[in-house]
Short mmCIF file of C-alpha atoms and ligand atoms in Angstrom, two decimals:
data_model
loop_
_atom_site.label_atom_id
_atom_site.label_comp_id
_atom_site.label_asym_id
_atom_site.label_seq_id
_atom_site.Cartn_x
_atom_site.Cartn_y
_atom_site.Cartn_z
CA MET G 108 -26.44 -25.86 -13.11
CA ASN G 109 -22.88 -27.13 -13.56
CA TRP G 110 -20.93 -24.15 -12.33
CA PHE G 111 -18.22 -26.01 -10.43
CA ASP G 112 -16.18 -28.90 -11.93
CA GLU G 113 -15.30 -32.14 -10.08
CA GLU G 114 -11.94 -30.87 -8.80
CA GLU G 115 -13.19 -27.42 -7.86
CA SER G 116 -13.69 -27.76 -4.12
CA PRO G 117 -13.15 -24.62 -1.99
CA GLU G 118 -9.77 -26.11 -0.99
CA GLU G 119 -8.72 -26.42 -4.64
CA LEU G 120 -9.98 -22.98 -5.64
CA GLY G 121 -8.83 -21.21 -2.46
CA GLU G 122 -10.69 -18.29 -0.85
CA PHE G 123 -9.92 -15.80 -3.61
CA GLY G 124 -10.52 -18.27 -6.45
CA LEU G 125 -13.92 -19.03 -4.98
CA ILE G 126 -14.77 -15.33 -4.61
CA GLU G 127 -13.75 -14.67 -8.24
CA ARG G 128 -16.00 -17.53 -9.31
CA ILE G 129 -18.93 -16.17 -7.28
CA ALA G 130 -18.43 -12.73 -8.81
CA ARG G 131 -18.37 -14.16 -12.35
CA LEU G 132 -21.36 -16.44 -11.87
CA THR G 133 -23.57 -13.83 -10.28
CA GLY G 134 -22.49 -11.09 -12.69
CA SER G 135 -21.61 -8.68 -9.91
CA GLY G 136 -20.18 -6.02 -12.23
CA ASN G 137 -20.10 -2.32 -11.46
CA THR G 138 -22.98 -0.07 -12.54
CA HIS G 139 -23.33 3.71 -12.66
CA ASP G 140 -24.61 3.82 -9.08
CA SER G 141 -22.95 0.83 -7.40
CA MET G 142 -19.69 -1.11 -7.15
CA GLY G 143 -19.81 -4.78 -6.18
CA ILE G 144 -17.40 -7.61 -5.30
CA GLY G 145 -13.67 -6.92 -5.24
CA ASP G 146 -12.82 -4.11 -2.85
CA ASP G 147 -12.89 -3.75 0.94
CA CYS G 148 -16.50 -2.54 0.79
CA ALA G 149 -19.32 -2.41 -1.70
CA VAL G 150 -20.22 1.15 -2.72
CA ILE G 151 -23.67 2.61 -3.36
CA ARG G 152 -23.57 6.12 -4.78
CA ASN G 153 -26.17 8.72 -3.93
CA THR G 154 -26.03 10.80 -7.07
CA SER G 155 -28.12 13.61 -5.57
CA ASN G 156 -25.71 14.76 -2.85
CA GLY G 157 -22.24 13.50 -3.88
CA PHE G 158 -22.03 11.09 -0.95
CA ALA G 159 -21.71 7.30 -1.12
CA THR G 160 -22.60 4.53 1.31
CA LEU G 161 -19.90 1.93 1.99
CA ILE G 162 -21.05 -1.54 3.08
CA THR G 163 -18.94 -4.40 4.41
CA THR G 164 -19.48 -7.69 6.24
CA ASP G 165 -17.11 -10.14 7.96
CA MET G 166 -17.84 -13.35 9.81
CA LEU G 167 -15.88 -14.81 12.73
CA VAL G 168 -16.33 -18.49 13.52
CA GLU G 169 -15.29 -20.08 16.82
CA GLY G 170 -12.33 -22.43 16.36
CA ARG G 171 -11.44 -20.89 12.99
CA HIS G 172 -11.06 -17.19 13.84
CA PHE G 173 -10.93 -17.30 17.63
CA LYS G 174 -10.95 -19.67 20.59
CA ARG G 175 -12.93 -18.70 23.65
CA ASN G 176 -10.09 -19.74 25.96
CA TRP G 177 -7.66 -17.45 24.10
CA ILE G 178 -9.72 -14.25 23.95
CA SER G 179 -11.92 -12.50 26.52
CA ALA G 180 -15.58 -11.96 25.67
CA GLU G 181 -15.04 -8.19 25.69
CA ASP G 182 -12.09 -8.37 23.28
CA LEU G 183 -14.08 -10.66 20.97
CA GLY G 184 -16.97 -8.17 20.89
CA TYR G 185 -14.54 -5.32 20.19
CA THR G 186 -12.57 -7.20 17.52
CA SER G 187 -15.57 -8.58 15.62
CA LEU G 188 -16.80 -5.03 15.09
CA ALA G 189 -13.30 -3.53 14.66
CA VAL G 190 -12.40 -5.75 11.67
CA ASN G 191 -15.49 -4.48 9.85
CA ILE G 192 -14.85 -0.84 10.74
CA SER G 193 -11.33 -1.36 9.37
CA ASP G 194 -12.80 -2.23 5.95
CA ILE G 195 -14.70 1.10 5.97
CA SER G 196 -11.41 2.83 6.89
CA ALA G 197 -9.62 0.99 4.08
CA MET G 198 -11.70 3.09 1.65
CA GLY G 199 -11.38 6.30 3.70
CA GLY G 200 -14.97 6.33 5.01
CA LYS G 201 -16.67 7.17 8.29
CA PRO G 202 -18.33 4.18 10.00
CA ARG G 203 -21.92 4.94 11.00
CA TYR G 204 -24.23 1.93 11.45
CA ALA G 205 -23.81 -1.76 12.32
CA LEU G 206 -25.98 -4.87 12.07
CA LEU G 207 -25.06 -7.90 14.16
CA SER G 208 -25.97 -11.51 13.34
CA ILE G 209 -24.96 -14.01 16.01
CA GLY G 210 -25.13 -17.73 16.59
CA LEU G 211 -24.87 -18.70 20.28
CA PRO G 212 -25.04 -21.96 22.24
CA GLY G 213 -28.17 -21.91 24.45
CA ASN G 214 -26.12 -22.27 27.64
CA THR G 215 -23.71 -19.35 26.96
CA ASP G 216 -22.66 -17.85 30.33
CA PRO G 217 -24.42 -14.51 31.02
CA ASP G 218 -21.07 -13.11 32.29
CA TRP G 219 -19.62 -13.87 28.87
CA LEU G 220 -22.55 -12.09 27.20
CA ASN G 221 -22.02 -9.05 29.46
CA GLY G 222 -18.39 -8.85 28.38
CA PHE G 223 -19.14 -9.46 24.69
CA PHE G 224 -21.80 -6.77 24.39
CA GLY G 225 -19.73 -4.42 26.60
CA GLY G 226 -16.90 -4.67 24.01
CA ILE G 227 -19.31 -3.87 21.19
CA LYS G 228 -20.96 -0.97 23.02
CA GLY G 229 -17.58 0.54 23.93
CA LEU G 230 -16.41 0.61 20.30
CA CYS G 231 -19.78 1.91 19.02
CA ASP G 232 -19.55 4.76 21.54
CA THR G 233 -15.94 5.56 20.60
CA HIS G 234 -16.93 6.12 16.98
CA GLY G 235 -20.48 7.44 17.45
CA MET G 236 -21.93 4.35 15.75
CA LYS G 237 -25.37 2.84 16.16
CA LEU G 238 -26.36 -0.85 16.17
CA ILE G 239 -29.50 -0.88 14.03
CA GLY G 240 -30.33 -4.56 13.45
CA GLY G 241 -29.16 -8.12 12.91
CA ASP G 242 -30.29 -11.70 13.48
CA THR G 243 -30.02 -14.16 16.38
CA VAL G 244 -29.88 -17.96 16.18
CA LYS G 245 -28.95 -20.91 18.36
CA SER G 246 -25.82 -22.77 17.26
CA ASN G 247 -23.27 -25.27 18.59
CA SER G 248 -20.46 -22.71 18.60
CA VAL G 249 -20.21 -18.92 18.65
CA ILE G 250 -20.51 -17.25 15.23
CA VAL G 251 -20.34 -13.46 14.91
CA ASN G 252 -21.18 -11.65 11.68
CA PHE G 253 -21.21 -7.86 11.60
CA THR G 254 -22.31 -5.74 8.65
CA VAL G 255 -21.14 -2.14 8.86
CA LEU G 256 -22.30 0.85 6.82
CA GLY G 257 -20.22 3.97 6.42
CA SER G 258 -20.38 7.20 4.48
CA ILE G 259 -17.92 9.18 2.39
CA PRO G 260 -17.97 12.02 -0.14
CA GLU G 261 -17.78 10.07 -3.40
CA LYS G 262 -14.73 11.98 -4.63
CA ASN G 263 -12.72 10.79 -1.59
CA ILE G 264 -13.24 7.03 -2.03
CA LEU G 265 -9.91 5.14 -2.05
CA LEU G 266 -10.02 1.96 -4.16
CA ARG G 267 -7.56 -0.92 -4.41
CA SER G 268 -7.33 -0.13 -8.14
CA GLY G 269 -6.04 3.45 -7.86
CA ALA G 270 -2.26 2.93 -7.53
CA LYS G 271 -0.26 4.77 -10.22
CA PRO G 272 3.30 4.18 -11.47
CA GLY G 273 5.53 6.68 -9.66
CA ASP G 274 3.52 6.47 -6.40
CA LYS G 275 5.18 5.66 -3.10
CA LEU G 276 3.77 3.08 -0.69
CA GLY G 277 2.87 4.12 2.83
CA LEU G 278 1.84 2.15 5.88
CA ILE G 279 -0.10 3.41 8.89
CA GLY G 280 0.47 1.36 12.06
CA ARG G 281 2.81 -1.56 12.70
CA VAL G 282 2.85 -5.10 11.31
CA GLY G 283 3.67 -8.48 12.82
CA ASP G 284 2.66 -8.04 16.47
CA SER G 285 -0.72 -9.70 15.96
CA GLY G 286 0.73 -12.70 14.10
CA ALA G 287 3.38 -13.21 16.78
CA GLY G 288 0.63 -12.99 19.44
CA LEU G 289 -1.25 -15.79 17.66
CA ARG G 290 1.92 -17.93 17.52
CA LEU G 291 2.36 -17.43 21.26
CA LEU G 292 -1.25 -18.44 21.92
CA LYS G 293 -0.80 -21.54 19.74
CA GLN G 294 2.22 -22.68 21.74
CA SER G 295 0.49 -21.72 25.05
CA SER G 296 3.41 -19.58 26.09
CA SER G 297 3.00 -17.77 29.41
CA PRO G 298 0.81 -14.70 28.91
CA ASP G 299 2.13 -13.22 32.16
CA LEU G 300 5.44 -12.21 30.53
CA PRO G 301 4.93 -8.50 29.68
CA LEU G 302 6.41 -8.84 26.17
CA HIS G 303 4.14 -11.78 25.37
CA ARG G 304 1.17 -9.96 26.86
CA HIS G 305 1.82 -7.02 24.52
CA LEU G 306 1.77 -9.25 21.40
CA ILE G 307 -1.25 -11.29 22.51
CA SER G 308 -3.13 -8.08 23.19
CA ALA G 309 -2.20 -6.78 19.68
CA HIS G 310 -3.82 -9.99 18.36
CA ASN G 311 -6.91 -9.98 20.56
CA ARG G 312 -7.63 -6.24 20.44
CA PRO G 313 -6.09 -4.77 17.26
CA THR G 314 -5.79 -1.01 16.85
CA ILE G 315 -7.84 0.42 13.97
CA TYR G 316 -7.17 3.74 12.25
CA VAL G 317 -10.50 5.45 11.66
CA ARG G 318 -9.60 9.14 11.95
CA GLU G 319 -6.25 8.57 10.25
CA ALA G 320 -7.97 6.94 7.24
CA ILE G 321 -10.39 9.86 6.84
CA PHE G 322 -7.41 12.24 7.00
CA LEU G 323 -5.65 10.34 4.18
CA ALA G 324 -8.79 10.25 2.02
CA GLU G 325 -9.35 13.99 2.50
CA SER G 326 -5.70 14.86 1.76
CA GLY G 327 -6.17 14.44 -1.99
CA PHE G 328 -2.65 12.94 -2.26
CA VAL G 329 -3.57 9.26 -1.69
CA HIS G 330 -4.46 7.14 -4.73
CA SER G 331 -5.27 3.65 -3.37
CA MET G 332 -5.67 1.90 -0.02
CA ILE G 333 -6.35 -1.50 1.62
CA ASP G 334 -6.32 -2.72 5.23
CA VAL G 335 -3.86 -5.46 6.10
CA SER G 336 -6.09 -8.32 7.29
CA ASP G 337 -4.41 -11.25 5.49
CA GLY G 338 -0.80 -9.99 5.59
CA ILE G 339 1.05 -7.42 3.44
CA ARG G 340 2.13 -10.12 0.96
CA SER G 341 -1.45 -10.98 0.10
CA ASP G 342 -3.00 -7.53 0.53
CA ALA G 343 -0.32 -5.69 -1.49
CA ALA G 344 -0.97 -8.24 -4.27
CA HIS G 345 -4.62 -7.10 -4.37
CA ILE G 346 -3.49 -3.50 -5.01
CA ALA G 347 -0.95 -4.67 -7.63
CA LYS G 348 -3.46 -6.86 -9.49
CA GLN G 349 -6.34 -4.39 -9.40
CA SER G 350 -4.16 -1.41 -10.33
CA GLY G 351 -2.24 -3.35 -13.01
CA ALA G 352 1.04 -2.18 -11.45
CA LYS G 353 4.24 -3.52 -9.97
CA LEU G 354 4.84 -2.92 -6.26
CA THR G 355 8.28 -2.98 -4.64
CA ILE G 356 8.40 -3.30 -0.85
CA HIS G 357 11.59 -2.89 1.19
CA THR G 358 11.36 -5.31 4.11
CA ASP G 359 14.02 -3.38 6.04
CA ARG G 360 11.61 -0.41 6.13
CA LEU G 361 8.70 -2.35 7.68
CA PRO G 362 7.56 -0.82 10.96
CA VAL G 363 8.28 -3.71 13.33
CA SER G 364 7.96 -3.12 17.08
CA ASP G 365 10.91 -3.59 19.46
CA VAL G 366 8.85 -6.18 21.31
CA LEU G 367 8.35 -8.22 18.12
CA ALA G 368 12.07 -8.04 17.32
CA GLU G 369 12.97 -9.23 20.82
CA VAL G 370 10.48 -12.11 20.95
CA CYS G 371 11.42 -13.24 17.40
CA ASN G 372 15.04 -13.25 18.46
CA ALA G 373 14.25 -15.41 21.51
CA PHE G 374 12.30 -17.99 19.44
CA SER G 375 14.43 -17.75 16.24
CA TRP G 376 11.36 -16.60 14.31
CA SER G 377 11.69 -14.43 11.19
CA PRO G 378 10.12 -11.02 11.96
CA GLU G 379 9.87 -10.30 8.22
CA GLU G 380 7.95 -13.50 7.54
CA ILE G 381 5.49 -12.77 10.35
CA ALA G 382 5.15 -9.10 9.38
CA LEU G 383 4.50 -9.95 5.71
CA THR G 384 2.33 -13.04 5.94
CA ALA G 385 0.58 -13.52 9.30
CA GLY G 386 -2.06 -10.80 8.96
CA GLU G 387 -4.69 -9.46 11.37
CA ASP G 388 -2.72 -6.27 12.04
CA TYR G 389 -5.32 -3.98 10.41
CA ALA G 390 -2.58 -1.51 9.44
CA LEU G 391 -3.45 0.60 6.37
CA LEU G 392 -1.38 0.11 3.20
CA PHE G 393 -1.76 2.93 0.65
CA SER G 394 -0.10 4.52 -2.36
CA PHE G 395 0.37 8.25 -2.69
CA HIS G 396 1.74 10.94 -4.99
CA SER G 397 5.53 10.72 -4.55
CA ASP G 398 6.06 14.52 -4.78
CA ARG G 399 3.86 14.94 -1.72
CA GLU G 400 5.76 12.64 0.63
CA GLU G 401 7.17 15.34 2.92
CA ASN G 402 4.00 17.37 2.97
CA LEU G 403 1.72 14.37 3.62
CA LYS G 404 3.94 12.84 6.28
CA ARG G 405 4.46 16.14 8.14
CA SER G 406 0.77 17.05 8.21
CA PHE G 407 -0.19 13.48 9.19
CA GLN G 408 2.28 13.36 12.06
CA ASN G 409 1.14 16.83 13.25
CA SER G 410 -2.41 15.48 13.51
CA PHE G 411 -1.47 11.98 14.77
CA PRO G 412 1.88 12.23 16.58
CA ASP G 413 1.57 8.73 18.10
CA THR G 414 0.58 6.80 14.95
CA PRO G 415 3.47 5.34 12.91
CA PHE G 416 3.59 6.55 9.28
CA SER G 417 6.19 4.61 7.25
CA VAL G 418 7.19 4.79 3.60
CA ILE G 419 7.92 1.17 2.68
CA GLY G 420 8.15 1.04 -1.11
CA SER G 421 7.03 2.25 -4.51
CA VAL G 422 4.80 1.56 -7.50
CA SER G 423 6.10 1.18 -11.05
CA ASP G 424 5.07 0.08 -14.55
CA GLY G 425 5.59 -3.60 -15.30
CA ASN G 426 3.98 -6.96 -14.67
CA ALA G 427 1.32 -6.68 -11.96
CA GLY G 428 2.81 -8.22 -8.84
CA VAL G 429 4.77 -7.55 -5.68
CA ARG G 430 8.50 -7.98 -5.14
CA PHE G 431 10.24 -7.75 -1.80
CA LEU G 432 13.78 -6.42 -1.31
CA LYS G 433 15.81 -6.87 1.87
CA ASN G 434 18.83 -4.55 1.94
CA GLY G 435 18.51 -4.24 -1.84
CA ARG G 436 18.34 -7.99 -2.63
CA ASN G 437 15.31 -10.08 -3.61
CA PHE G 438 13.61 -11.54 -0.56
CA ASP G 439 11.13 -14.42 -0.39
CA PRO G 440 8.78 -13.98 2.57
CA GLY G 441 8.38 -17.75 2.95
CA ALA G 442 4.75 -18.41 3.76
CA HIS G 443 1.84 -17.05 1.73
CA GLY G 444 -0.75 -14.69 3.18
CA PHE G 445 -3.81 -16.05 4.96
CA ASP G 446 -6.36 -17.93 2.82
CA GLN G 447 -9.56 -19.20 4.48
CA PHE G 448 -9.25 -22.60 2.78
CA LYS G 449 -5.49 -23.01 2.50
CA SER G 450 -4.12 -21.68 5.81
CA ASP G 451 -4.17 -23.21 9.31
N1 ADP T 657 -19.46 -15.19 -0.42
C1 ADP T 657 -19.28 -14.00 -1.05
N2 ADP T 657 -20.20 -13.55 -1.92
C2 ADP T 657 -20.03 -12.35 -2.53
N3 ADP T 657 -18.96 -11.56 -2.35
C3 ADP T 657 -18.00 -11.98 -1.50
C4 ADP T 657 -18.12 -13.22 -0.80
N4 ADP T 657 -17.02 -13.36 0.00
C5 ADP T 657 -16.27 -12.25 -0.20
N5 ADP T 657 -16.85 -11.42 -1.10
C6 ADP T 657 -16.33 -10.13 -1.59
O1 ADP T 657 -15.01 -10.34 -2.07
C7 ADP T 657 -14.16 -9.24 -1.78
C8 ADP T 657 -12.93 -9.70 -0.99
O2 ADP T 657 -13.35 -10.27 0.26
P1 ADP T 657 -12.40 -10.32 1.51
O3 ADP T 657 -11.05 -10.83 1.12
O4 ADP T 657 -13.12 -10.99 2.60
O5 ADP T 657 -12.26 -8.76 1.79
P2 ADP T 657 -11.70 -8.09 3.10
O6 ADP T 657 -10.34 -8.71 3.35
O7 ADP T 657 -11.60 -6.65 2.73
O8 ADP T 657 -12.71 -8.37 4.18
C9 ADP T 657 -15.02 -8.24 -1.03
O9 ADP T 657 -15.49 -7.28 -1.97
C10 ADP T 657 -16.18 -9.07 -0.51
O10 ADP T 657 -17.37 -8.33 -0.36
C1 TPP T 658 -7.89 -19.76 16.41
C2 TPP T 658 -7.31 -19.02 15.26
N1 TPP T 658 -6.75 -19.68 14.22
C3 TPP T 658 -6.25 -19.00 13.16
C4 TPP T 658 -6.27 -17.65 13.12
C5 TPP T 658 -5.66 -16.93 11.94
N2 TPP T 658 -6.59 -16.16 11.14
C6 TPP T 658 -7.92 -16.32 11.17
S1 TPP T 658 -8.69 -15.22 10.12
C7 TPP T 658 -7.25 -14.57 9.58
C8 TPP T 658 -7.14 -13.49 8.52
C9 TPP T 658 -8.28 -12.57 8.36
O1 TPP T 658 -9.52 -13.26 8.20
P1 TPP T 658 -10.58 -13.00 7.09
O2 TPP T 658 -11.87 -13.58 7.52
O3 TPP T 658 -10.01 -13.41 5.76
O4 TPP T 658 -10.69 -11.45 7.15
P2 TPP T 658 -10.95 -10.50 5.92
O5 TPP T 658 -9.77 -10.65 5.01
O6 TPP T 658 -12.23 -10.99 5.31
O7 TPP T 658 -11.07 -9.15 6.56
C10 TPP T 658 -6.18 -15.19 10.24
C11 TPP T 658 -4.75 -14.83 10.02
C12 TPP T 658 -6.87 -17.00 14.23
N3 TPP T 658 -6.98 -15.67 14.29
N4 TPP T 658 -7.36 -17.70 15.28
MG1 MG T 659 -13.93 -10.72 4.36
#
């Protein structure tokens, strides 16, 4: 089979080019009872009871996604599961079951294993989830691959493709703290400074928004949603492309923490660039019916008074894409979002 040309290495194609190619080659189209490659989860519909199963999988590789001297075993256990749960939340579902495939060096410290599985158990308990299977192999470095299954009434599923011209864009959570935490780890800055500790902890143990996502999906006012794993620049572009719509995002409305602003100031970093392109915040980006802004925001904040709900932009007709405005003028975020084969 000659499916890939000479120049088509993963580096040349990039992560998303490669995924598009896989989808085309394997013919992973949608059918009446399932939806395949292209959204945060695959969907299998159960036509008899109106519910659907959401399925997602994410792999974390030592050195690439984490370093064992930067993250505790417990935080790694928590985060490896959390990033998968976040994909279920990105479609509005309830996470229910997990399968865990791991590769471990034979001499892995039992204390490390205690911490790692403690982090997993804690998060399973928080959300009433059950670990129901997986696979275990010996490897030279730690590899963690969760698969998570969730459920949702089919009518509530929020796709990347649902944004409509006239919608507003909302964001649940904050952006940028995780990316700044990673920059601090990379330059081995002192984790004992409280501000640095806050950002590093946002990176190593990101907040996920499970109950909030279900609330949005049940509201009936939300049309599309994605979780921000690769950065708003990249993840908003998925909504734009799949909805065939133009997204406008006002960078001055991004929910950036005071800590991020202060640390960026100290290092002369651009908070907007980090907030838009660094990723791993697991905030939820969604579009909703513009007439319902007040109603949706008020009822959301009544239920979740401590979770930030920001309105950061709008959806319009026009060429599918995302433009950024800072104080009304075009703004270039600088870096691109995270790509497995193109980013450091
Ligand atoms: N190797 C692969 N084979 C088949 N589908 C894949 C592969 N890698 C990614 N996908 C699919 O491509 C889509 C985008 O993947 P990804 O960017 O990893 O999503 P997310 O950021 O939500 O985890 C998802 O639907 C995912 O299931
Ligand atoms: C040691 C280290 N280097 C680099 C990064 C940066 N990084 C790794 S994965 C990632 C984005 C999300 O990863 P991905 O596997 O694409 O998640 P998905 O989009 O599939 O949910 C980022 C910003 C990191 N977290 N740790
Ligand atoms: Mg993925």
